[in-house]
């Protein structure tokens, strides 16, 4: 039996605005308390301003105050097992840990489930940024403490 979350992702496909690619994507995001937010892709003529289904779902959940997510289902009109793109993976990583489930619709009753850690290992995170800042600070301190024995 197909997961209810996948069905929600499939249902929102009809709302996608895709006049350029004609590639519909739907996403259904489950929060820690079981609430579900859906999103569809919304294209723009310049492409770079297009919104991805996963981002739309995350934005709706964030707007309502949610910050903890359990899993997401992603479907396309082609039922081709589409996974979130790198940008969407990074957005998900901002609010979910590496065990977060990503369910990809293969069509019919078939899905493939990944963890976010499998799809985006070694993600950029607050810890990554803190470590880089600490390293920069240590380098700056080390440079200031260097003794200059020259008589110049």
Tab-separated table of C-alpha atoms in Angstrom, residues 62-138:
chain	number	residue	atom	x	y	z
A	62	UNK	CA	7.991	27.431	9.030
A	63	UNK	CA	5.376	30.158	8.554
A	64	UNK	CA	3.145	28.262	10.977
A	65	UNK	CA	5.913	27.943	13.563
A	66	UNK	CA	7.214	24.432	12.901
A	67	UNK	CA	10.948	23.751	13.067
A	68	UNK	CA	11.112	19.969	13.524
A	69	UNK	CA	10.391	17.589	10.678
A	70	UNK	CA	10.253	13.797	10.469
A	71	UNK	CA	10.036	12.958	6.758
A	72	UNK	CA	9.107	14.208	3.321
A	73	UNK	CA	7.582	12.490	0.304
A	74	UNK	CA	8.384	13.750	-3.185
A	75	UNK	CA	6.525	12.842	-6.362
A	76	UNK	CA	6.636	13.965	-9.960
A	77	UNK	CA	4.104	13.679	-12.714
A	78	UNK	CA	6.507	11.226	-14.365
A	79	UNK	CA	6.657	9.035	-11.218
A	80	UNK	CA	10.378	8.681	-11.863
A	81	UNK	CA	11.714	8.508	-8.322
A	82	UNK	CA	12.665	12.182	-8.269
A	83	UNK	CA	14.774	13.184	-5.267
A	84	UNK	CA	15.140	16.680	-3.840
A	85	UNK	CA	17.820	18.740	-5.593
A	86	UNK	CA	20.939	19.826	-3.738
A	87	UNK	CA	19.469	23.194	-2.798
A	88	UNK	CA	16.362	21.548	-1.327
A	89	UNK	CA	18.501	18.987	0.496
A	90	UNK	CA	20.416	21.825	2.145
A	91	UNK	CA	17.152	23.562	3.070
A	92	UNK	CA	15.890	20.341	4.656
A	93	UNK	CA	19.204	19.916	6.506
A	94	UNK	CA	18.649	23.283	8.173
A	95	UNK	CA	15.696	21.788	10.067
A	96	UNK	CA	16.251	18.023	10.046
A	97	UNK	CA	19.018	15.656	11.058
A	98	UNK	CA	20.750	13.050	8.932
A	99	UNK	CA	18.126	10.388	9.829
A	100	UNK	CA	15.304	12.440	8.278
A	101	UNK	CA	13.436	10.229	5.769
A	102	UNK	CA	13.069	11.196	2.117
A	103	UNK	CA	10.471	9.047	0.347
A	104	UNK	CA	10.661	9.135	-3.449
A	105	UNK	CA	7.713	8.071	-5.574
A	106	UNK	CA	8.603	5.418	-8.173
A	107	UNK	CA	5.011	5.060	-9.344
A	108	UNK	CA	2.269	2.605	-8.510
A	109	UNK	CA	2.966	1.244	-5.051
A	110	UNK	CA	6.738	1.586	-5.383
A	111	UNK	CA	8.823	4.061	-3.409
A	112	UNK	CA	12.466	4.395	-2.493
A	113	UNK	CA	13.373	5.781	0.917
A	114	UNK	CA	16.656	7.505	1.683
A	115	UNK	CA	17.920	9.314	4.720
A	116	UNK	CA	18.934	12.920	4.315
A	117	UNK	CA	22.426	11.877	5.412
A	118	UNK	CA	22.637	9.510	2.442
A	119	UNK	CA	21.524	12.201	0.017
A	120	UNK	CA	23.628	14.981	1.536
A	121	UNK	CA	26.609	13.753	3.522
A	122	UNK	CA	28.796	16.320	5.294
A	123	UNK	CA	26.182	19.038	5.006
A	124	UNK	CA	26.808	22.676	5.798
A	125	UNK	CA	25.350	23.168	9.264
A	126	UNK	CA	25.559	25.628	12.159
A	127	UNK	CA	28.248	23.343	13.622
A	128	UNK	CA	30.214	23.523	10.356
A	129	UNK	CA	30.012	27.327	10.377
A	130	UNK	CA	30.978	27.497	14.076
A	131	UNK	CA	34.011	25.276	13.454
A	132	UNK	CA	35.113	27.440	10.515
A	133	UNK	CA	34.711	30.618	12.597
A	134	UNK	CA	36.726	29.083	15.446
A	135	UNK	CA	39.460	28.095	13.000
A	136	UNK	CA	39.584	31.628	11.564
A	137	UNK	CA	39.739	33.105	15.074
A	138	UNK	CA	42.555	30.735	16.061
